[in-house]
Amino acid sequence: MPTSLPVPIQFELPEGWRAEPPDAVGAPGAAFVARHPQPDAGFTANITIDGEYRPDPATLPEIARESVEHLRASGTSVEVVGGREIGSVDAPGLTQTLAVSALVGGVHRELVQSQVYLSMLDVDDPRKRAVIRLILTATASQHPYVLSDFQGFVRTVRPDSGPAA
């Protein structure tokens, strides 16, 4: 069953990408999944969104390291190949790029994950912090071609304030 996000967000999918039910594509922990229209060598690039409340003092780099350790614990080989802090003091974020070697659907794959972590504070209670994670996963050969779609997608993500009054 897909999870829900701790805070509502809005975004626009890149042209051609299509939303899929997380359970149907093997991503039950995701709140949202979109897939690229052109598979590469039998693997379909995808964008997933998940998130959680993080009232603890963990920094975004620490949370990103937790994600790497979680992947490694699943038997996946992971190397962090890049990362940097983005955003501002009021809207901090972090990007992280991973080289992932994994068995997917019985086939060994060399994948690249571009991860973006966005910290969102509750306007009424700043102690309530949610961290939203946006992930692009693609084959190493397709990643350079879909990265600009993902970057455009990330630029559209914003809190959903609900219907205008």
CSV table of N, CA and C in Angstrom, one decimal:
chain,number,residue,atom,x,y,z
A,1,MET,N,0.8,-1.2,0.0
A,1,MET,CA,0.0,0.0,0.0
A,1,MET,C,0.9,1.2,0.0
A,2,PRO,N,0.6,2.2,-0.9
A,2,PRO,CA,1.5,3.4,-0.9
A,2,PRO,C,1.3,4.2,0.4
A,3,THR,N,2.4,4.8,0.7
A,3,THR,CA,2.4,5.7,1.9
A,3,THR,C,1.9,7.1,1.5
A,4,SER,N,1.5,7.8,2.5
A,4,SER,CA,1.2,9.2,2.2
A,4,SER,C,2.3,10.1,2.7
A,5,LEU,N,2.3,11.3,2.1
A,5,LEU,CA,3.4,12.3,2.5
A,5,LEU,C,2.9,13.0,3.8
A,6,PRO,N,3.9,13.4,4.6
A,6,PRO,CA,3.6,14.1,5.8
A,6,PRO,C,3.0,15.5,5.6
A,7,VAL,N,3.3,16.0,4.5
A,7,VAL,CA,2.7,17.3,4.1
A,7,VAL,C,2.3,17.3,2.6
A,8,PRO,N,1.2,17.9,2.3
A,8,PRO,CA,0.8,17.9,0.9
A,8,PRO,C,1.7,18.8,0.0
A,9,ILE,N,2.0,18.3,-1.2
A,9,ILE,CA,2.8,19.0,-2.1
A,9,ILE,C,2.2,19.0,-3.5
A,10,GLN,N,2.6,20.0,-4.3
A,10,GLN,CA,2.1,20.1,-5.7
A,10,GLN,C,3.4,19.9,-6.6
A,11,PHE,N,3.2,19.4,-7.8
A,11,PHE,CA,4.3,19.3,-8.8
A,11,PHE,C,3.7,19.1,-10.1
A,12,GLU,N,4.6,19.2,-11.1
A,12,GLU,CA,4.2,19.0,-12.5
A,12,GLU,C,5.2,17.9,-13.1
A,13,LEU,N,4.6,16.9,-13.7
A,13,LEU,CA,5.4,15.8,-14.3
A,13,LEU,C,6.0,16.3,-15.6
A,14,PRO,N,7.2,15.8,-15.9
A,14,PRO,CA,7.8,16.2,-17.2
A,14,PRO,C,6.9,15.6,-18.3
A,15,GLU,N,7.0,16.2,-19.5
A,15,GLU,CA,6.2,15.7,-20.6
A,15,GLU,C,6.5,14.2,-20.9
A,16,GLY,N,5.5,13.4,-21.1
A,16,GLY,CA,5.6,12.0,-21.4
A,16,GLY,C,5.7,11.1,-20.3
A,17,TRP,N,6.1,11.5,-19.1
A,17,TRP,CA,6.2,10.7,-17.9
A,17,TRP,C,4.7,10.4,-17.5
A,18,ARG,N,4.5,9.2,-17.0
A,18,ARG,CA,3.2,8.8,-16.5
A,18,ARG,C,3.2,8.3,-15.1
A,19,ALA,N,2.2,8.7,-14.4
A,19,ALA,CA,2.0,8.3,-13.0
A,19,ALA,C,1.6,6.8,-13.0
A,20,GLU,N,2.1,6.1,-12.0
A,20,GLU,CA,1.8,4.6,-11.9
A,20,GLU,C,1.4,4.4,-10.4
A,21,PRO,N,0.5,3.4,-10.1
A,21,PRO,CA,0.3,3.1,-8.7
A,21,PRO,C,1.6,2.5,-8.1
A,22,PRO,N,2.1,3.0,-7.0
A,22,PRO,CA,3.3,2.5,-6.4
A,22,PRO,C,3.3,1.0,-6.2
A,23,ASP,N,2.2,0.4,-5.7
A,23,ASP,CA,2.2,-1.0,-5.5
A,23,ASP,C,2.3,-1.8,-6.8
A,24,ALA,N,1.8,-1.3,-7.9
A,24,ALA,CA,1.8,-2.0,-9.1
A,24,ALA,C,3.2,-2.0,-9.7
A,25,VAL,N,4.1,-1.1,-9.4
A,25,VAL,CA,5.4,-1.1,-9.9
A,25,VAL,C,6.5,-1.5,-8.9
A,26,GLY,N,6.0,-2.1,-7.8
A,26,GLY,CA,7.0,-2.6,-6.9
A,26,GLY,C,7.6,-1.6,-6.0
A,27,ALA,N,6.9,-0.5,-5.7
A,27,ALA,CA,7.4,0.6,-4.8
A,27,ALA,C,6.4,0.9,-3.7
A,28,PRO,N,6.1,-0.1,-2.9
A,28,PRO,CA,5.0,0.1,-1.9
A,28,PRO,C,5.3,1.2,-0.9
A,29,GLY,N,6.5,1.5,-0.6
A,29,GLY,CA,6.8,2.6,0.4
A,29,GLY,C,6.8,4.0,-0.2
A,30,ALA,N,6.5,4.1,-1.5
A,30,ALA,CA,6.5,5.4,-2.1
A,30,ALA,C,5.1,6.0,-2.0
A,31,ALA,N,5.0,7.3,-2.0
A,31,ALA,CA,3.7,8.0,-2.0
A,31,ALA,C,3.3,8.2,-3.5
A,32,PHE,N,4.3,8.3,-4.4
A,32,PHE,CA,4.0,8.6,-5.8
A,32,PHE,C,5.1,8.0,-6.6
A,33,VAL,N,4.8,7.5,-7.8
A,33,VAL,CA,5.7,7.0,-8.8
A,33,VAL,C,5.3,7.5,-10.2
A,34,ALA,N,6.3,7.9,-10.9
A,34,ALA,CA,6.1,8.2,-12.4
A,34,ALA,C,7.2,7.5,-13.1
A,35,ARG,N,6.8,7.0,-14.3
A,35,ARG,CA,7.8,6.3,-15.2
A,35,ARG,C,8.0,6.9,-16.5
A,36,HIS,N,9.2,6.8,-17.0
A,36,HIS,CA,9.6,7.4,-18.3
A,36,HIS,C,8.9,6.5,-19.4
A,37,PRO,N,8.6,7.1,-20.5
A,37,PRO,CA,7.9,6.4,-21.6
A,37,PRO,C,8.9,5.4,-22.3
A,38,GLN,N,10.2,5.6,-22.3
A,38,GLN,CA,11.1,4.8,-23.0
A,38,GLN,C,12.0,4.0,-22.1
A,39,PRO,N,11.8,2.6,-21.9
A,39,PRO,CA,12.7,1.8,-21.2
A,39,PRO,C,14.1,1.8,-21.8
A,40,ASP,N,15.1,1.5,-21.0
A,40,ASP,CA,16.5,1.3,-21.5
A,40,ASP,C,17.0,-0.1,-21.1
A,41,ALA,N,17.2,-0.9,-22.0
A,41,ALA,CA,17.7,-2.3,-21.7
A,41,ALA,C,16.8,-3.0,-20.8
A,42,GLY,N,15.5,-2.8,-20.9
A,42,GLY,CA,14.5,-3.5,-20.0
A,42,GLY,C,14.3,-2.8,-18.7
A,43,PHE,N,14.9,-1.7,-18.4
A,43,PHE,CA,14.6,-1.0,-17.2
A,43,PHE,C,14.0,0.4,-17.5
A,44,THR,N,12.9,0.7,-16.7
A,44,THR,CA,12.2,1.9,-17.0
A,44,THR,C,12.6,3.0,-15.9
A,45,ALA,N,13.2,4.1,-16.4
A,45,ALA,CA,13.6,5.2,-15.5
A,45,ALA,C,12.3,5.6,-14.7
A,46,ASN,N,12.5,6.0,-13.5
A,46,ASN,CA,11.3,6.3,-12.7
A,46,ASN,C,11.7,7.4,-11.7
A,47,ILE,N,10.6,8.2,-11.3
A,47,ILE,CA,10.7,9.2,-10.3
A,47,ILE,C,9.8,8.7,-9.2
A,48,THR,N,10.3,8.7,-7.9
A,48,THR,CA,9.5,8.3,-6.8
A,48,THR,C,9.6,9.5,-5.8
A,49,ILE,N,8.5,9.6,-5.0
A,49,ILE,CA,8.4,10.6,-3.9
A,49,ILE,C,8.0,9.8,-2.7
A,50,ASP,N,8.8,10.1,-1.6
A,50,ASP,CA,8.4,9.7,-0.3
A,50,ASP,C,8.7,10.7,0.7
A,51,GLY,N,8.4,10.5,2.0
A,51,GLY,CA,8.7,11.5,3.0
A,51,GLY,C,8.3,11.1,4.3
A,52,GLU,N,8.8,11.8,5.3
A,52,GLU,CA,8.4,11.5,6.7
A,52,GLU,C,8.6,12.7,7.6
A,53,TYR,N,7.9,12.6,8.7
A,53,TYR,CA,8.2,13.7,9.8
A,53,TYR,C,9.5,13.4,10.4
A,54,ARG,N,10.3,14.4,10.6
A,54,ARG,CA,11.6,14.2,11.2
A,54,ARG,C,11.8,15.3,12.3
A,55,PRO,N,11.1,15.0,13.5
A,55,PRO,CA,11.3,16.0,14.5
A,55,PRO,C,12.6,15.9,15.2
A,56,ASP,N,13.4,14.9,14.9
A,56,ASP,CA,14.7,14.8,15.5
A,56,ASP,C,15.7,15.8,14.9
A,57,PRO,N,16.9,16.0,15.6
A,57,PRO,CA,17.8,17.0,15.1
A,57,PRO,C,18.7,16.6,13.9
A,58,ALA,N,18.4,15.4,13.3
A,58,ALA,CA,19.3,15.0,12.2
A,58,ALA,C,19.3,16.0,11.1
A,59,THR,N,20.5,16.2,10.5
A,59,THR,CA,20.7,17.1,9.4
A,59,THR,C,20.3,16.4,8.1
A,60,LEU,N,20.1,17.2,7.1
A,60,LEU,CA,19.8,16.6,5.8
A,60,LEU,C,21.0,15.7,5.3
A,61,PRO,N,22.3,16.1,5.5
A,61,PRO,CA,23.3,15.1,5.1
A,61,PRO,C,23.3,13.8,5.9
A,62,GLU,N,22.9,13.9,7.2
A,62,GLU,CA,22.7,12.7,8.0
A,62,GLU,C,21.6,11.8,7.5
A,63,ILE,N,20.5,12.4,7.1
A,63,ILE,CA,19.3,11.7,6.6
A,63,ILE,C,19.7,11.1,5.3
A,64,ALA,N,20.4,11.8,4.4
A,64,ALA,CA,20.9,11.2,3.2
A,64,ALA,C,21.8,10.0,3.4
A,65,ARG,N,22.7,10.1,4.4
A,65,ARG,CA,23.5,8.9,4.7
A,65,ARG,C,22.7,7.7,5.2
A,66,GLU,N,21.6,8.0,5.9
A,66,GLU,CA,20.7,6.9,6.4
A,66,GLU,C,20.1,6.2,5.1
A,67,SER,N,19.7,7.0,4.1
A,67,SER,CA,19.2,6.4,2.9
A,67,SER,C,20.2,5.5,2.2
A,68,VAL,N,21.5,5.9,2.2
A,68,VAL,CA,22.5,5.1,1.6
A,68,VAL,C,22.7,3.8,2.4
A,69,GLU,N,22.7,3.9,3.7
A,69,GLU,CA,22.8,2.7,4.6
A,69,GLU,C,21.6,1.7,4.4
A,70,HIS,N,20.4,2.3,4.3
A,70,HIS,CA,19.2,1.5,4.0
A,70,HIS,C,19.4,0.7,2.7
A,71,LEU,N,19.8,1.4,1.7
A,71,LEU,CA,20.0,0.7,0.4
A,71,LEU,C,21.1,-0.4,0.6
A,72,ARG,N,22.2,-0.1,1.2
A,72,ARG,CA,23.2,-1.1,1.4
A,72,ARG,C,22.7,-2.3,2.2
A,73,ALA,N,21.9,-2.1,3.2
A,73,ALA,CA,21.3,-3.1,4.1
A,73,ALA,C,20.5,-4.1,3.3
A,74,SER,N,19.9,-3.6,2.1
A,74,SER,CA,19.1,-4.5,1.3
A,74,SER,C,19.9,-5.3,0.3
A,75,GLY,N,21.2,-5.3,0.5
A,75,GLY,CA,22.1,-6.1,-0.3
A,75,GLY,C,22.5,-5.4,-1.6
A,76,THR,N,22.3,-4.1,-1.7
A,76,THR,CA,22.6,-3.3,-2.9
A,76,THR,C,24.0,-2.7,-2.7
A,77,SER,N,24.8,-2.7,-3.8
A,77,SER,CA,26.1,-2.0,-3.7
A,77,SER,C,25.8,-0.5,-4.1
A,78,VAL,N,26.3,0.4,-3.2
A,78,VAL,CA,26.0,1.8,-3.4
A,78,VAL,C,27.3,2.6,-3.2
A,79,GLU,N,27.5,3.5,-4.1
A,79,GLU,CA,28.6,4.5,-4.0
A,79,GLU,C,28.1,5.9,-4.1
A,80,VAL,N,28.4,6.8,-3.2
A,80,VAL,CA,28.0,8.2,-3.3
A,80,VAL,C,29.0,8.8,-4.2
A,81,VAL,N,28.5,9.4,-5.3
A,81,VAL,CA,29.4,10.0,-6.3
A,81,VAL,C,29.2,11.5,-6.4
A,82,GLY,N,28.3,12.1,-5.6
A,82,GLY,CA,28.2,13.5,-5.6
A,82,GLY,C,27.1,13.9,-4.6
A,83,GLY,N,27.1,15.2,-4.3
A,83,GLY,CA,26.1,15.7,-3.4
A,83,GLY,C,26.5,17.2,-3.0
A,84,ARG,N,25.4,17.9,-2.7
A,84,ARG,CA,25.6,19.3,-2.2
A,84,ARG,C,24.3,19.8,-1.6
A,85,GLU,N,24.5,20.7,-0.7
A,85,GLU,CA,23.4,21.4,0.0
A,85,GLU,C,22.8,22.4,-1.0
A,86,ILE,N,21.5,22.6,-1.0
A,86,ILE,CA,20.9,23.5,-1.9
A,86,ILE,C,19.8,24.3,-1.1
A,87,GLY,N,19.2,25.2,-1.7
A,87,GLY,CA,18.1,26.0,-1.1
A,87,GLY,C,18.6,27.1,-0.2
A,88,SER,N,17.8,27.4,0.8
A,88,SER,CA,18.2,28.5,1.7
A,88,SER,C,18.0,28.1,3.1
A,89,VAL,N,18.3,29.0,4.1
A,89,VAL,CA,18.1,28.7,5.5
A,89,VAL,C,16.6,28.4,5.7
A,90,ASP,N,15.7,29.1,5.1
A,90,ASP,CA,14.3,28.9,5.3
A,90,ASP,C,13.7,27.7,4.6
A,91,ALA,N,14.4,27.3,3.5
A,91,ALA,CA,13.9,26.1,2.7
A,91,ALA,C,15.1,25.3,2.3
A,92,PRO,N,15.8,24.6,3.3
A,92,PRO,CA,17.0,23.9,3.0
A,92,PRO,C,16.7,22.6,2.2
A,93,GLY,N,17.7,22.2,1.4
A,93,GLY,CA,17.6,21.0,0.6
A,93,GLY,C,19.0,20.4,0.5
A,94,LEU,N,19.0,19.2,-0.1
A,94,LEU,CA,20.3,18.5,-0.4
A,94,LEU,C,20.1,17.6,-1.6
A,95,THR,N,21.1,17.6,-2.4
A,95,THR,CA,21.1,16.6,-3.5
A,95,THR,C,22.2,15.6,-3.3
A,96,GLN,N,21.9,14.4,-3.8
A,96,GLN,CA,22.9,13.3,-3.6
A,96,GLN,C,22.8,12.4,-4.9
A,97,THR,N,23.9,12.1,-5.4
A,97,THR,CA,23.9,11.2,-6.6
A,97,THR,C,24.6,9.9,-6.2
A,98,LEU,N,23.9,8.7,-6.5
A,98,LEU,CA,24.4,7.4,-6.1
A,98,LEU,C,24.6,6.6,-7.4
A,99,ALA,N,25.7,5.8,-7.4
A,99,ALA,CA,25.9,4.7,-8.3
A,99,ALA,C,25.5,3.5,-7.6
A,100,VAL,N,24.5,2.8,-8.2
A,100,VAL,CA,23.9,1.6,-7.6
A,100,VAL,C,24.1,0.4,-8.5
A,101,SER,N,24.6,-0.6,-7.9
A,101,SER,CA,24.7,-1.9,-8.6
A,101,SER,C,23.7,-2.9,-7.9
A,102,ALA,N,22.7,-3.3,-8.6
A,102,ALA,CA,21.6,-4.1,-7.9
A,102,ALA,C,21.0,-5.1,-8.8
A,103,LEU,N,20.4,-6.1,-8.2
A,103,LEU,CA,19.7,-7.1,-8.9
A,103,LEU,C,18.2,-6.7,-8.9
A,104,VAL,N,17.7,-6.4,-10.1
A,104,VAL,CA,16.4,-5.9,-10.3
A,104,VAL,C,15.6,-6.8,-11.3
A,105,GLY,N,14.6,-7.4,-10.7
A,105,GLY,CA,13.8,-8.4,-11.6
A,105,GLY,C,14.7,-9.5,-12.1
A,106,GLY,N,15.6,-9.9,-11.3
A,106,GLY,CA,16.5,-11.1,-11.6
A,106,GLY,C,17.6,-10.7,-12.6
A,107,VAL,N,17.8,-9.4,-12.9
A,107,VAL,CA,18.8,-8.9,-13.8
A,107,VAL,C,19.7,-8.0,-13.1
A,108,HIS,N,21.1,-8.2,-13.2
A,108,HIS,CA,22.0,-7.3,-12.6
A,108,HIS,C,22.0,-5.9,-13.4
A,109,ARG,N,21.8,-4.8,-12.6
A,109,ARG,CA,21.7,-3.5,-13.3
A,109,ARG,C,22.7,-2.5,-12.6
A,110,GLU,N,23.3,-1.7,-13.5
A,110,GLU,CA,24.1,-0.6,-13.1
A,110,GLU,C,23.2,0.7,-13.2
A,111,LEU,N,22.8,1.2,-12.1
A,111,LEU,CA,21.8,2.3,-12.0
A,111,LEU,C,22.5,3.5,-11.4
A,112,VAL,N,21.8,4.7,-11.7
A,112,VAL,CA,22.2,5.9,-11.1
A,112,VAL,C,20.9,6.5,-10.4
A,113,GLN,N,21.1,6.9,-9.2
A,113,GLN,CA,20.0,7.6,-8.5
A,113,GLN,C,20.4,9.0,-8.2
A,114,SER,N,19.5,9.9,-8.6
A,114,SER,CA,19.6,11.3,-8.2
A,114,SER,C,18.6,11.5,-7.1
A,115,GLN,N,19.0,11.9,-5.9
A,115,GLN,CA,18.1,12.1,-4.8
A,115,GLN,C,18.1,13.6,-4.4
A,116,VAL,N,16.9,14.1,-4.1
A,116,VAL,CA,16.8,15.4,-3.6
A,116,VAL,C,16.0,15.4,-2.3
A,117,TYR,N,16.5,16.0,-1.3
A,117,TYR,CA,15.9,16.0,0.0
A,117,TYR,C,15.4,17.5,0.3
A,118,LEU,N,14.1,17.6,0.6
A,118,LEU,CA,13.6,19.0,0.9
A,118,LEU,C,13.1,19.0,2.3
A,119,SER,N,13.5,19.9,3.1
A,119,SER,CA,13.0,20.1,4.4
A,119,SER,C,11.9,21.1,4.5
A,120,MET,N,10.8,20.8,5.0
A,120,MET,CA,9.6,21.7,5.1
A,120,MET,C,9.2,21.8,6.6
A,121,LEU,N,9.1,23.0,7.0
A,121,LEU,CA,8.7,23.3,8.4
A,121,LEU,C,7.2,23.6,8.4
A,122,ASP,N,6.5,23.2,9.5
A,122,ASP,CA,5.2,23.6,9.7
A,122,ASP,C,5.2,25.1,10.0
A,123,VAL,N,4.4,25.9,9.3
A,123,VAL,CA,4.4,27.3,9.6
A,123,VAL,C,3.8,27.7,10.9
A,124,ASP,N,3.0,26.8,11.5
A,124,ASP,CA,2.4,27.1,12.8
A,124,ASP,C,3.3,26.5,14.0
A,125,ASP,N,4.1,25.5,13.7
A,125,ASP,CA,5.0,24.9,14.7
A,125,ASP,C,6.2,24.4,14.0
A,126,PRO,N,7.3,25.3,14.0
A,126,PRO,CA,8.5,25.0,13.3
A,126,PRO,C,9.2,23.7,13.9
A,127,ARG,N,8.8,23.2,15.0
A,127,ARG,CA,9.4,22.0,15.5
A,127,ARG,C,8.9,20.8,14.7
A,128,LYS,N,7.9,21.0,14.0
A,128,LYS,CA,7.3,19.9,13.1
A,128,LYS,C,8.0,20.0,11.7
A,129,ARG,N,9.0,19.2,11.5
A,129,ARG,CA,9.7,19.2,10.3
A,129,ARG,C,9.4,17.9,9.5
A,130,ALA,N,9.1,18.1,8.2
A,130,ALA,CA,8.9,17.0,7.3
A,130,ALA,C,10.1,17.1,6.3
A,131,VAL,N,10.5,15.9,5.9
A,131,VAL,CA,11.5,15.8,4.9
A,131,VAL,C,10.9,15.0,3.7
A,132,ILE,N,10.9,15.6,2.6
A,132,ILE,CA,10.4,15.0,1.4
A,132,ILE,C,11.6,14.6,0.5
A,133,ARG,N,11.5,13.3,0.0
A,133,ARG,CA,12.6,12.8,-0.8
A,133,ARG,C,12.1,12.5,-2.2
A,134,LEU,N,12.8,13.1,-3.2
A,134,LEU,CA,12.5,13.0,-4.6
A,134,LEU,C,13.6,12.2,-5.2
A,135,ILE,N,13.3,11.1,-5.9
A,135,ILE,CA,14.4,10.2,-6.4
A,135,ILE,C,14.1,9.9,-7.9
A,136,LEU,N,15.2,10.1,-8.7
A,136,LEU,CA,15.2,9.6,-10.1
A,136,LEU,C,16.1,8.4,-10.1
A,137,THR,N,15.6,7.3,-10.6
A,137,THR,CA,16.4,6.1,-10.8
A,137,THR,C,16.4,5.7,-12.3
A,138,ALA,N,17.6,5.6,-12.8
A,138,ALA,CA,17.7,5.3,-14.3
A,138,ALA,C,18.9,4.4,-14.5
A,139,THR,N,19.0,3.8,-15.6
A,139,THR,CA,20.2,3.0,-16.0
A,139,THR,C,21.4,4.1,-16.1
A,140,ALA,N,22.6,3.6,-15.9
A,140,ALA,CA,23.7,4.5,-16.0
A,140,ALA,C,23.8,5.1,-17.4
A,141,SER,N,23.4,4.4,-18.5
A,141,SER,CA,23.4,5.0,-19.8
A,141,SER,C,22.3,5.9,-20.1
A,142,GLN,N,21.1,5.8,-19.5
A,142,GLN,CA,20.0,6.7,-19.7
A,142,GLN,C,20.0,7.9,-18.8
A,143,HIS,N,20.6,7.8,-17.7
A,143,HIS,CA,20.6,8.9,-16.7
A,143,HIS,C,20.9,10.2,-17.2
A,144,PRO,N,21.9,10.4,-18.0
A,144,PRO,CA,22.2,11.8,-18.6
A,144,PRO,C,21.1,12.3,-19.4
A,145,TYR,N,20.3,11.5,-20.0
A,145,TYR,CA,19.2,11.9,-20.9
A,145,TYR,C,17.9,12.3,-20.1
A,146,VAL,N,17.7,11.7,-19.0
A,146,VAL,CA,16.5,11.9,-18.2
A,146,VAL,C,16.7,12.9,-17.0
A,147,LEU,N,18.0,13.2,-16.8
A,147,LEU,CA,18.3,14.1,-15.6
A,147,LEU,C,17.7,15.5,-15.8
A,148,SER,N,17.7,16.0,-17.0
A,148,SER,CA,17.1,17.4,-17.1
A,148,SER,C,15.6,17.3,-16.9
A,149,ASP,N,14.9,16.2,-17.2
A,149,ASP,CA,13.5,16.1,-16.9
A,149,ASP,C,13.3,16.1,-15.4
A,150,PHE,N,14.1,15.4,-14.7
A,150,PHE,CA,14.0,15.3,-13.2
A,150,PHE,C,14.3,16.7,-12.6
A,151,GLN,N,15.3,17.4,-13.1
A,151,GLN,CA,15.6,18.7,-12.6
A,151,GLN,C,14.5,19.7,-12.8
A,152,GLY,N,13.8,19.6,-14.0
A,152,GLY,CA,12.7,20.4,-14.2
A,152,GLY,C,11.5,20.1,-13.3
A,153,PHE,N,11.3,18.8,-13.1
A,153,PHE,CA,10.3,18.3,-12.1
A,153,PHE,C,10.6,18.9,-10.7
A,154,VAL,N,11.8,18.8,-10.3
A,154,VAL,CA,12.1,19.3,-8.9
A,154,VAL,C,11.8,20.7,-8.8
A,155,ARG,N,12.1,21.5,-9.8
A,155,ARG,CA,11.8,23.0,-9.8
A,155,ARG,C,10.3,23.3,-9.6
A,156,THR,N,9.4,22.3,-9.9
A,156,THR,CA,8.0,22.5,-9.8
A,156,THR,C,7.4,22.1,-8.4
A,157,VAL,N,8.2,21.4,-7.6
A,157,VAL,CA,7.7,20.9,-6.3
A,157,VAL,C,7.6,22.1,-5.4
A,158,ARG,N,6.4,22.1,-4.7
A,158,ARG,CA,6.1,23.2,-3.7
A,158,ARG,C,5.0,22.7,-2.8
A,159,PRO,N,5.0,23.3,-1.6
A,159,PRO,CA,3.9,22.9,-0.7
A,159,PRO,C,2.5,23.2,-1.3
A,160,ASP,N,1.6,22.3,-1.0
A,160,ASP,CA,0.2,22.5,-1.5
A,160,ASP,C,-0.6,23.2,-0.4
A,161,SER,N,-0.9,24.4,-0.7
A,161,SER,CA,-1.7,25.2,0.4
A,161,SER,C,-3.2,24.9,0.3
A,162,GLY,N,-3.6,24.0,-0.6
A,162,GLY,CA,-5.0,23.8,-0.7
A,162,GLY,C,-5.7,24.7,-1.6
A,163,PRO,N,-7.0,24.6,-1.7
A,163,PRO,CA,-7.8,25.5,-2.7
A,163,PRO,C,-7.7,27.0,-2.2
A,164,ALA,N,-7.6,27.8,-3.1
A,164,ALA,CA,-7.6,29.3,-2.8
A,164,ALA,C,-9.0,29.7,-2.2
A,165,ALA,N,-9.0,30.5,-1.2
A,165,ALA,CA,-10.2,30.9,-0.6
A,165,ALA,C,-10.8,32.1,-1.2
